Amino acid sequence: MQLVPIDDPADERLRDYVGLTDVVLRRVSEPADGLYLAESTKVIERALAAGHRPRSVLLLQKWLDELAPLLDDHDIPAYLAPAEVLERVTGFVMHRGALASMHRPPLRSVSEVLAGAHRVVVLEDIVDHTNVGAIFRAVAGLGADAVLITPRCADPFYRRAVRVSMGTVLQIPWTRLAEWPEGADQLHAAGFVIAALALDDAAVDLAEFARHPPARVALLLGTEGDGLSRAGLAAADTVVTIPMSRGVDSLNVAAASAVALWALRHA
């Protein structure tokens, strides 16, 4: 690393970090494929382990010893700045060690993501980055193989999603379907049974479904407010529900994903 002291929050060399504008980072044309920001030493470590290339890091001096072993082999600038400068650049108080500007890897193909997978999660139009990150953490922790997201779903590489996932979005194979519900055809062609998690009078109890699940299951989860679309439900092969009590009709989508994946953990 090249250590570069910074004392001006308007320094042009910090342009990757100013305002933490995820949309701008995603659409930046140079470098190709855009950038994303990895926050905290743990997340940076997972990004590097996944083969992602760093562009620079921004940190307080006190975090240098912890981060240096991870980046010693990378010829990139490490911008060292006092806390007040970092706060003005990022807009928040940094408690997690460091930020790294990372090159976004190219999106994988659907066939590549599904190859060898037996349990996948499909996110239909989930727009809350916290929920997306929490679902990826459940996928990683409960042993599912991959995630597919629909065209209008939030970007898993947005800073908040990466942070909430504890960096697992950088480990789990995922990609964005070009179309939905037409993309369900790709799942069926790969031998997956699509199980929609939804409220329906004819739905199968999750415990019953988990007793003898199909060999390849795609768990379909819907958006936070309205749940799955009619088109999404029509593309599913079966509807599965989590029985509730005390007048509660459903769980938050991230919590529901964890319950369903735990039930299917031995599938």
Coordinates of C-alpha atoms in Angstrom, one line a residue:
M1 CA 0.0 0.0 0.0
Q2 CA 1.0 3.6 -0.5
L3 CA 0.2 5.6 2.6
V4 CA -1.3 9.0 1.7
P5 CA -2.1 11.5 4.5
I6 CA -5.3 13.5 3.7
D7 CA -6.4 16.7 5.6
D8 CA -8.9 18.2 3.1
P9 CA -12.4 16.5 2.7
A10 CA -12.6 18.1 -0.7
D11 CA -9.4 16.4 -1.9
E12 CA -10.2 15.1 -5.4
R13 CA -8.4 11.8 -4.7
L14 CA -11.4 11.0 -2.4
R15 CA -14.0 11.2 -5.1
D16 CA -14.9 7.5 -4.8
Y17 CA -16.1 8.1 -1.2
V18 CA -17.7 11.5 -1.3
G19 CA -21.4 11.3 -0.2
L20 CA -21.4 7.5 -0.5
T21 CA -23.6 7.7 -3.6
D22 CA -24.2 4.1 -4.5
V23 CA -26.1 4.8 -7.7
V24 CA -23.3 6.9 -9.0
L25 CA -20.7 4.3 -8.1
R26 CA -22.7 1.6 -9.8
R27 CA -23.0 3.6 -13.0
V28 CA -19.5 5.0 -13.2
S29 CA -18.0 4.2 -16.6
E30 CA -14.4 4.4 -15.5
P31 CA -13.4 1.9 -14.4
A32 CA -15.6 -0.5 -16.4
D33 CA -18.4 -2.2 -14.4
G34 CA -18.4 0.5 -11.7
L35 CA -17.4 0.4 -8.0
Y36 CA -18.8 -0.5 -4.6
L37 CA -17.8 0.4 -1.1
A38 CA -16.8 -2.2 1.5
E39 CA -17.1 -1.0 5.1
S40 CA -15.2 -2.6 7.9
T41 CA -12.1 -4.7 8.0
K42 CA -14.2 -7.9 8.1
V43 CA -16.1 -7.0 5.0
I44 CA -12.9 -5.9 3.2
E45 CA -11.3 -9.2 4.1
R46 CA -14.3 -11.1 2.6
A47 CA -14.2 -9.0 -0.5
L48 CA -10.5 -9.8 -1.1
A49 CA -11.1 -13.5 -0.3
A50 CA -13.8 -13.5 -3.0
G51 CA -11.2 -12.2 -5.5
H52 CA -12.5 -8.7 -5.8
R53 CA -10.0 -6.0 -6.6
P54 CA -9.5 -3.0 -4.4
R55 CA -9.0 0.5 -5.8
S56 CA -8.1 2.4 -2.6
V57 CA -8.9 2.4 1.1
L58 CA -9.9 5.3 3.4
L59 CA -9.2 4.9 7.1
L60 CA -8.1 6.3 10.5
Q61 CA -4.5 5.9 11.4
K62 CA -5.5 3.6 14.4
W63 CA -6.9 1.0 12.0
L64 CA -3.8 0.7 9.8
D65 CA -2.1 -2.2 11.7
E66 CA -5.3 -4.3 11.4
L67 CA -5.8 -3.6 7.7
A68 CA -2.2 -3.6 6.5
P69 CA -1.7 -7.4 6.4
L70 CA -4.8 -7.7 4.1
L71 CA -3.5 -5.2 1.6
D72 CA 0.2 -5.4 1.6
D73 CA 0.3 -7.1 -1.7
H74 CA -1.9 -4.5 -3.4
D75 CA -0.4 -1.5 -5.0
I76 CA -3.1 1.0 -4.0
P77 CA -3.3 4.2 -2.1
A78 CA -4.4 4.0 1.6
Y79 CA -5.8 7.5 2.5
L80 CA -5.2 8.3 6.2
A81 CA -7.4 11.0 7.5
P82 CA -8.4 12.3 10.9
A83 CA -11.9 11.5 12.2
E84 CA -13.4 14.9 11.4
V85 CA -12.3 14.7 7.8
L86 CA -13.7 11.2 7.4
E87 CA -17.0 12.3 8.9
R88 CA -17.3 15.2 6.4
V89 CA -16.4 13.0 3.5
T90 CA -18.7 10.1 4.3
G91 CA -21.5 11.9 6.2
F92 CA -21.3 9.6 9.3
V93 CA -19.0 8.7 12.2
M94 CA -16.8 5.7 11.2
H95 CA -16.7 3.1 13.9
R96 CA -15.9 0.1 11.7
G97 CA -12.3 0.6 10.8
A98 CA -12.1 1.5 7.2
L99 CA -13.8 1.9 3.8
A100 CA -12.5 0.4 0.6
S101 CA -13.4 1.3 -2.9
M102 CA -13.7 -1.9 -4.8
H103 CA -14.1 -2.8 -8.4
R104 CA -17.5 -4.4 -9.0
P105 CA -17.0 -7.8 -10.5
P106 CA -19.0 -8.6 -13.7
L107 CA -22.4 -10.2 -13.2
R108 CA -22.4 -13.9 -13.6
S109 CA -24.8 -15.7 -15.9
V110 CA -27.8 -17.4 -14.5
S111 CA -26.6 -20.8 -15.7
E112 CA -23.3 -20.2 -13.9
V113 CA -25.0 -19.3 -10.7
L114 CA -27.3 -22.3 -10.8
A115 CA -24.7 -24.9 -11.8
G116 CA -24.4 -27.3 -9.0
A117 CA -26.9 -25.5 -6.8
H118 CA -29.7 -27.3 -5.0
R119 CA -31.3 -24.6 -2.9
V120 CA -31.6 -21.0 -4.2
V121 CA -33.5 -17.9 -3.2
V122 CA -35.2 -15.7 -5.7
L123 CA -35.9 -12.1 -4.5
E124 CA -38.8 -10.4 -6.3
D125 CA -38.6 -6.6 -6.3
I126 CA -37.3 -6.4 -2.7
V127 CA -36.2 -2.8 -2.5
D128 CA -35.0 -2.4 1.1
H129 CA -31.3 -2.8 1.3
T130 CA -31.4 -3.9 4.9
N131 CA -33.7 -6.8 4.0
V132 CA -31.6 -7.8 1.0
G133 CA -28.5 -7.9 3.2
A134 CA -30.2 -9.8 5.9
I135 CA -31.5 -12.4 3.4
F136 CA -28.0 -12.9 2.1
R137 CA -26.7 -13.4 5.6
A138 CA -29.4 -16.1 6.1
V139 CA -28.5 -17.7 2.8
A140 CA -24.9 -17.9 3.8
G141 CA -25.5 -19.0 7.4
L142 CA -28.1 -21.6 6.7
G143 CA -26.4 -23.3 3.8
A144 CA -28.3 -22.2 0.6
D145 CA -26.3 -22.1 -2.6
A146 CA -27.2 -19.0 -4.5
V147 CA -29.5 -16.0 -5.0
L148 CA -31.3 -14.6 -8.0
I149 CA -32.8 -11.1 -8.0
T150 CA -35.4 -9.7 -10.3
P151 CA -34.8 -6.5 -12.4
R152 CA -36.3 -4.1 -9.9
C153 CA -34.7 -5.6 -6.8
A154 CA -32.3 -3.5 -4.7
D155 CA -28.6 -3.9 -5.6
P156 CA -26.8 -6.3 -3.1
F157 CA -23.6 -4.4 -3.5
Y158 CA -25.1 -1.2 -2.1
R159 CA -23.1 -0.2 1.0
R160 CA -26.0 -0.8 3.5
A161 CA -26.8 -4.3 2.0
V162 CA -23.1 -5.3 2.1
R163 CA -22.8 -4.1 5.7
V164 CA -26.0 -5.7 7.0
S165 CA -25.0 -9.0 5.3
M166 CA -21.6 -8.9 7.1
G167 CA -20.0 -9.2 3.7
T168 CA -21.7 -12.4 2.8
V169 CA -23.1 -10.8 -0.4
L170 CA -19.5 -11.0 -1.5
Q171 CA -19.3 -14.8 -0.9
I172 CA -22.7 -16.1 -2.2
P173 CA -23.1 -16.6 -5.9
W174 CA -25.8 -14.3 -7.2
T175 CA -27.0 -12.6 -10.4
R176 CA -29.8 -10.5 -11.7
L177 CA -32.5 -12.0 -13.9
A178 CA -32.9 -10.1 -17.1
E179 CA -36.7 -10.5 -17.0
W180 CA -39.3 -11.6 -14.5
P181 CA -41.5 -13.8 -14.4
E182 CA -40.0 -15.0 -17.7
G183 CA -36.8 -15.8 -15.8
A184 CA -38.7 -18.6 -14.0
D185 CA -38.3 -20.6 -17.2
Q186 CA -34.5 -20.8 -16.6
L187 CA -35.1 -22.2 -13.2
H188 CA -37.5 -24.8 -14.5
A189 CA -35.1 -25.7 -17.3
A190 CA -32.4 -26.3 -14.7
G191 CA -34.7 -28.7 -12.8
F192 CA -35.8 -26.4 -10.0
V193 CA -39.2 -26.5 -8.3
I194 CA -40.2 -23.0 -7.4
A195 CA -41.8 -22.7 -4.0
A196 CA -43.4 -19.3 -3.4
L197 CA -43.5 -18.1 0.3
A198 CA -46.9 -16.5 0.6
L199 CA -50.2 -16.4 2.3
D200 CA -52.7 -18.5 0.5
D201 CA -55.6 -20.7 1.6
A202 CA -54.3 -23.5 -0.4
A203 CA -50.7 -23.1 0.7
V204 CA -48.7 -26.0 2.0
D205 CA -47.4 -25.8 5.6
L206 CA -43.6 -25.2 5.6
A207 CA -43.0 -28.1 7.9
E208 CA -44.9 -30.4 5.6
F209 CA -43.1 -29.2 2.5
A210 CA -39.7 -29.6 4.3
R211 CA -40.4 -33.3 5.1
H212 CA -39.9 -34.4 1.5
P213 CA -38.6 -31.4 -0.5
P214 CA -37.7 -31.6 -4.2
A215 CA -34.1 -32.2 -5.0
R216 CA -33.7 -28.7 -6.3
V217 CA -35.7 -25.9 -4.7
A218 CA -36.0 -22.2 -5.5
L219 CA -37.6 -20.3 -2.7
L220 CA -39.4 -17.3 -4.1
L221 CA -39.7 -14.2 -1.7
G222 CA -41.8 -11.1 -2.4
T223 CA -41.5 -7.4 -1.8
E224 CA -41.9 -6.0 1.7
G225 CA -45.4 -4.4 1.4
D226 CA -47.5 -6.4 -1.0
G227 CA -45.7 -9.7 -1.1
L228 CA -45.4 -11.6 -4.3
S229 CA -46.9 -10.4 -7.5
R230 CA -49.7 -12.3 -9.2
A231 CA -47.2 -13.1 -12.0
G232 CA -44.7 -14.4 -9.5
L233 CA -47.2 -16.6 -7.9
A234 CA -48.3 -17.9 -11.3
A235 CA -44.7 -18.8 -12.1
A236 CA -44.4 -20.9 -8.9
D237 CA -45.0 -24.6 -8.7
T238 CA -46.3 -24.5 -5.2
V239 CA -47.1 -22.0 -2.4
V240 CA -45.6 -22.6 1.0
T241 CA -46.6 -20.7 4.2
I242 CA -45.2 -20.3 7.7
P243 CA -48.0 -20.9 10.2
M244 CA -48.5 -18.0 12.5
S245 CA -50.4 -17.3 15.8
R246 CA -51.9 -14.5 18.0
G247 CA -53.3 -12.7 15.0
V248 CA -50.0 -12.2 13.2
D249 CA -50.3 -13.0 9.6
S250 CA -46.7 -13.0 8.5
L251 CA -43.0 -12.2 9.3
N252 CA -40.7 -9.6 7.9
V253 CA -39.3 -11.0 4.6
A254 CA -35.8 -11.4 5.9
A255 CA -37.0 -13.2 9.0
A256 CA -39.3 -15.4 6.8
S257 CA -36.3 -16.3 4.6
A258 CA -34.3 -17.5 7.6
V259 CA -37.2 -19.6 9.0
A260 CA -37.8 -21.2 5.6
L261 CA -34.1 -21.9 4.9
W262 CA -33.7 -23.4 8.4
A263 CA -36.6 -25.7 7.7
L264 CA -35.0 -26.8 4.4
R265 CA -31.4 -26.9 5.7
H266 CA -31.1 -30.7 5.1
A267 CA -32.8 -30.7 1.7

